[in-house]
XYZ file of C-alpha atoms in Angstrom:
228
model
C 105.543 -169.131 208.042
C 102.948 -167.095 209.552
C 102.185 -163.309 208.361
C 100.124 -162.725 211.820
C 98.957 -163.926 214.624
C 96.907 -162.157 217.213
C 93.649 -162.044 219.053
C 90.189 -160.001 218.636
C 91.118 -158.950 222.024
C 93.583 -157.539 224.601
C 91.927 -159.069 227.762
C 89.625 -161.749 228.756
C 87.288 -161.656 231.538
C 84.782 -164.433 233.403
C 81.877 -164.848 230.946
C 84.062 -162.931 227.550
C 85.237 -165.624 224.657
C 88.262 -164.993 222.355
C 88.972 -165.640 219.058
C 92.750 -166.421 217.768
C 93.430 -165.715 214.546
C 96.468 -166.768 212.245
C 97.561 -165.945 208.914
C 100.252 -167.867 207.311
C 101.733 -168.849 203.886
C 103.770 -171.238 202.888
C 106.636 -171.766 199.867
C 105.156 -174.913 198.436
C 101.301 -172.693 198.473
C 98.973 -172.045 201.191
C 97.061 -175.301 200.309
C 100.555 -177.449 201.672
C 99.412 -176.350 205.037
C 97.675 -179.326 206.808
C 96.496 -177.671 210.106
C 97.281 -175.822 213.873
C 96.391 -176.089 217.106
C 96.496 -173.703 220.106
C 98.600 -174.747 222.949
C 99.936 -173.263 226.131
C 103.449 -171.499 225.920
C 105.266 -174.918 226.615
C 103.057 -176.903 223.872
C 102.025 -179.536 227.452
C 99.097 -178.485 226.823
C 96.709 -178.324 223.996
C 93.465 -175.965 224.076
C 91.828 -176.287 220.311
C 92.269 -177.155 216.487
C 92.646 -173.894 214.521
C 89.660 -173.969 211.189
C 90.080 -172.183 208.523
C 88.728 -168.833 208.379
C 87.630 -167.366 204.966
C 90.782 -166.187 202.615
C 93.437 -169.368 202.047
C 95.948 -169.228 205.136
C 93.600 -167.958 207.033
C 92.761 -169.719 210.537
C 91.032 -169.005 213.315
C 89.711 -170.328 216.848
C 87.425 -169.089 219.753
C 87.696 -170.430 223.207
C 85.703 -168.905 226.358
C 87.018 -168.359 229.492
C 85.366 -171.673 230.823
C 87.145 -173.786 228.118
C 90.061 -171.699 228.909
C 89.663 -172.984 232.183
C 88.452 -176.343 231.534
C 92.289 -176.732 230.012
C 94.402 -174.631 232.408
C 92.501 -173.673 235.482
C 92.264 -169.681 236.234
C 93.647 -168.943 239.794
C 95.332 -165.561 240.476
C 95.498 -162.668 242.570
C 96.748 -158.869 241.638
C 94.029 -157.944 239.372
C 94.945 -159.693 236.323
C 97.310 -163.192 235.141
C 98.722 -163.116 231.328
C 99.047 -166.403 229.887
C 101.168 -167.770 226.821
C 99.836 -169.153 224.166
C 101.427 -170.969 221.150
C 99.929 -171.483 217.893
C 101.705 -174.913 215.967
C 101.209 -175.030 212.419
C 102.040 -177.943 210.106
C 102.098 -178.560 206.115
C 102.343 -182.060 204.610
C 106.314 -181.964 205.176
C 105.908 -182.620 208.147
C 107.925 -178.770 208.617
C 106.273 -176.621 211.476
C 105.980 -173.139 212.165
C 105.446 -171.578 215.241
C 104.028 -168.030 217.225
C 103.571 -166.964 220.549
C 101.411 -164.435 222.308
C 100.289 -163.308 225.913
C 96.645 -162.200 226.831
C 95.734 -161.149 229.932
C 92.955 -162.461 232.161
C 91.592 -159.653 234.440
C 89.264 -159.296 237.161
C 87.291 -156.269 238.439
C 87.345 -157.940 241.881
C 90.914 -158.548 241.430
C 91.271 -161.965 241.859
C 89.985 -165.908 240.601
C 89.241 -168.761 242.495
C 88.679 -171.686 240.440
C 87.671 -170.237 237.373
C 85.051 -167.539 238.973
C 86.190 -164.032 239.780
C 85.694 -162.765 243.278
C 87.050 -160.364 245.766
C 88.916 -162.030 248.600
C 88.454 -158.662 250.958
C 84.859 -159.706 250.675
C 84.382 -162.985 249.710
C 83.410 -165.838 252.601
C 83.760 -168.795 250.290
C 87.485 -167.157 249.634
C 88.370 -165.279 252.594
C 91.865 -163.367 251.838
C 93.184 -166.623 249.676
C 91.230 -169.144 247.358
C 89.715 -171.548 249.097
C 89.558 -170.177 252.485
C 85.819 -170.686 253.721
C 84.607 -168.378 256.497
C 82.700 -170.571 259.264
C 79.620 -167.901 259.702
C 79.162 -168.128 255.845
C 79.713 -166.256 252.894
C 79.015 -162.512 254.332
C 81.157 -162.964 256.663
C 84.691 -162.008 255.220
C 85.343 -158.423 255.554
C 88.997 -157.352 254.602
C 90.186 -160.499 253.620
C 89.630 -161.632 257.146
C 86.450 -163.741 258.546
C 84.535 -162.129 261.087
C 83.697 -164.758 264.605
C 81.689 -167.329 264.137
C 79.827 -169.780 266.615
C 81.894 -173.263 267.558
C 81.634 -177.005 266.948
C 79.534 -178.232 269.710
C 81.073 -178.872 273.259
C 80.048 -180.857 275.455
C 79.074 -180.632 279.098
C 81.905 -183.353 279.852
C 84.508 -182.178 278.034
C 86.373 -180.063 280.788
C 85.976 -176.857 279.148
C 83.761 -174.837 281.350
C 84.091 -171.183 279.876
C 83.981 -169.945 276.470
C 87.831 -168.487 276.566
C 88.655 -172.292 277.262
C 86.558 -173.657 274.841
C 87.998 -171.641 271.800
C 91.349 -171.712 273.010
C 91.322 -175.559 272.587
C 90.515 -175.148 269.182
C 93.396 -172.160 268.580
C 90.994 -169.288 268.381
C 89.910 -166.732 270.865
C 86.584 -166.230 272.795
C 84.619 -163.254 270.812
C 82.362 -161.897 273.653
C 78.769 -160.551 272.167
C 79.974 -160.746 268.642
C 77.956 -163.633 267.056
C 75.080 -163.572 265.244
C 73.133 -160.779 267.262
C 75.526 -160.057 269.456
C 75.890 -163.459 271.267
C 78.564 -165.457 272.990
C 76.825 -169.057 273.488
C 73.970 -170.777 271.900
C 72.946 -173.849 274.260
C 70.958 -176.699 274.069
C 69.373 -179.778 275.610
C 71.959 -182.434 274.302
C 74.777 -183.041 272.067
C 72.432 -184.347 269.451
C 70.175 -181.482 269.378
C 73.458 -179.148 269.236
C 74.755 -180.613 266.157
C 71.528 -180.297 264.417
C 71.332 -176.551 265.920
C 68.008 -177.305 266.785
C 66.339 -175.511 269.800
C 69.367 -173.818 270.503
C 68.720 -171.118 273.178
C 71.008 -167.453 272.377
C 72.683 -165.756 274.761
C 74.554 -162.415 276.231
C 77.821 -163.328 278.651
C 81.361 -163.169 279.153
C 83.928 -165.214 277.838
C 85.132 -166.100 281.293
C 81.686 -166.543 282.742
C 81.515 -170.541 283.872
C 79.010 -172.175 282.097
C 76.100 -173.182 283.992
C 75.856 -177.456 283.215
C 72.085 -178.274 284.004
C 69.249 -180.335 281.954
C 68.170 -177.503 280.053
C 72.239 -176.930 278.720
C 74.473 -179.982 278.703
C 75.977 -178.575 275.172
C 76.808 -175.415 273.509
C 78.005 -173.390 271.320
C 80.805 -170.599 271.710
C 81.589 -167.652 269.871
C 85.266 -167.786 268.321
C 87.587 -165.939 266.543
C 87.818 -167.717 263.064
C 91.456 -167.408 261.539
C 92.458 -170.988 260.141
């Protein structure tokens, strides 16, 4: 039966470790007891083999917050996510004996993505929700939304002559001035130099302003609301 069970700490964080420690006896002696692991609240899954830790019936195990993760991956939202944990402890009977405990995982920025903490007012690689990648990059989430960001290429054949047409096709809204420095198109030679962005050529104009098709522009860019 065990006489404690507990942790060397009341929160976990990205980078902290933990160590679990159990103390248990048993009626046939302390040396009946064969072993323990640490598993997850349900026992489906199993995060370490509990050693023995100085006086008899004493155990004890340390797992970081990567191996935590490694096991049961960290994703949550709110600030902080307790998980259950079960210790299962077995003597040479065959008998078990078992304890439970919560420890909360916390996060200054208030939320995890895959193991890392972040801030998803702020964070352009997880915009608002995990996962969600801003197109302009990783500065450009501010309040959990992502700021405009410059369109696949279009080109001069495709029937969409103005930038409001352009993003609309792709569900998103023409952002006049708002890329980069304050641009609404980038434009280029060709198709293949556009994809590369290579040469691109910046500039100032309106969202309904027709683009002008010629050998120096047969493909551009357009500045676009990004909300996917």
């Amino acid at each position: 039966m065990f006489l404690s069970f507990g942790t060397n700490v009341a929160t976990l964080t990205q980078d902290e470790s933990v160590t679990f420690n159990a103390i248990l006896t048993d009626p046939d002696g302390v040396a009946d007891i064969v072993g323990g692991t640490l598993r997850s609240a349900d026992e489906s899954l199993e995060f370490g083999v509990f050693v023995a830790a100085g006086q008899p019936g004493a155990y004890s195990l340390s797992l970081s917050w990567a191996q935590l993760h490694q096991t049961q991956p960290i994703e949550f939202d709110g600030g902080e996510s307790p998980r259950g944990f079960r210790a299962v402890f077995f003597d040479q009977g065959g008998l078990t004996a078992t304890d439970d405990l919560t420890l909360e995982l916390v996060c200054a920025g208030g939320a995890a993505c895959a193991g890392t903490c972040t801030d998803l007012a702020l964070d352009g690689l997880n915009c608002g929700f995990c996962g969600r990648t801003c197109d302009s990059g990783q500065d450009a989430c501010e309040a959990g939304g992502c700021g405009p960001a410059l369109s696949r290429c279009i080109n001069f054949d495709e029937g969409l002559d103005t930038c409001t047409a352009a993003c609309q096709s792709f569900g998103e809204t023409c952002a006049e001035n708002a890329c980069g420095a304050g641009i609404t198109t980038r434009t280029f030679n060709n198709l293949m130099w556009c994809e590369d962005d290579l040469n691109g050529v910046n500039k100032i104009m309106a969202c309904d302003e027709p683009q002008m098709w010629n050998v120096g522009a047969r493909a551009i860019k357009c500045c676009c609301t990004d909300t996917k």
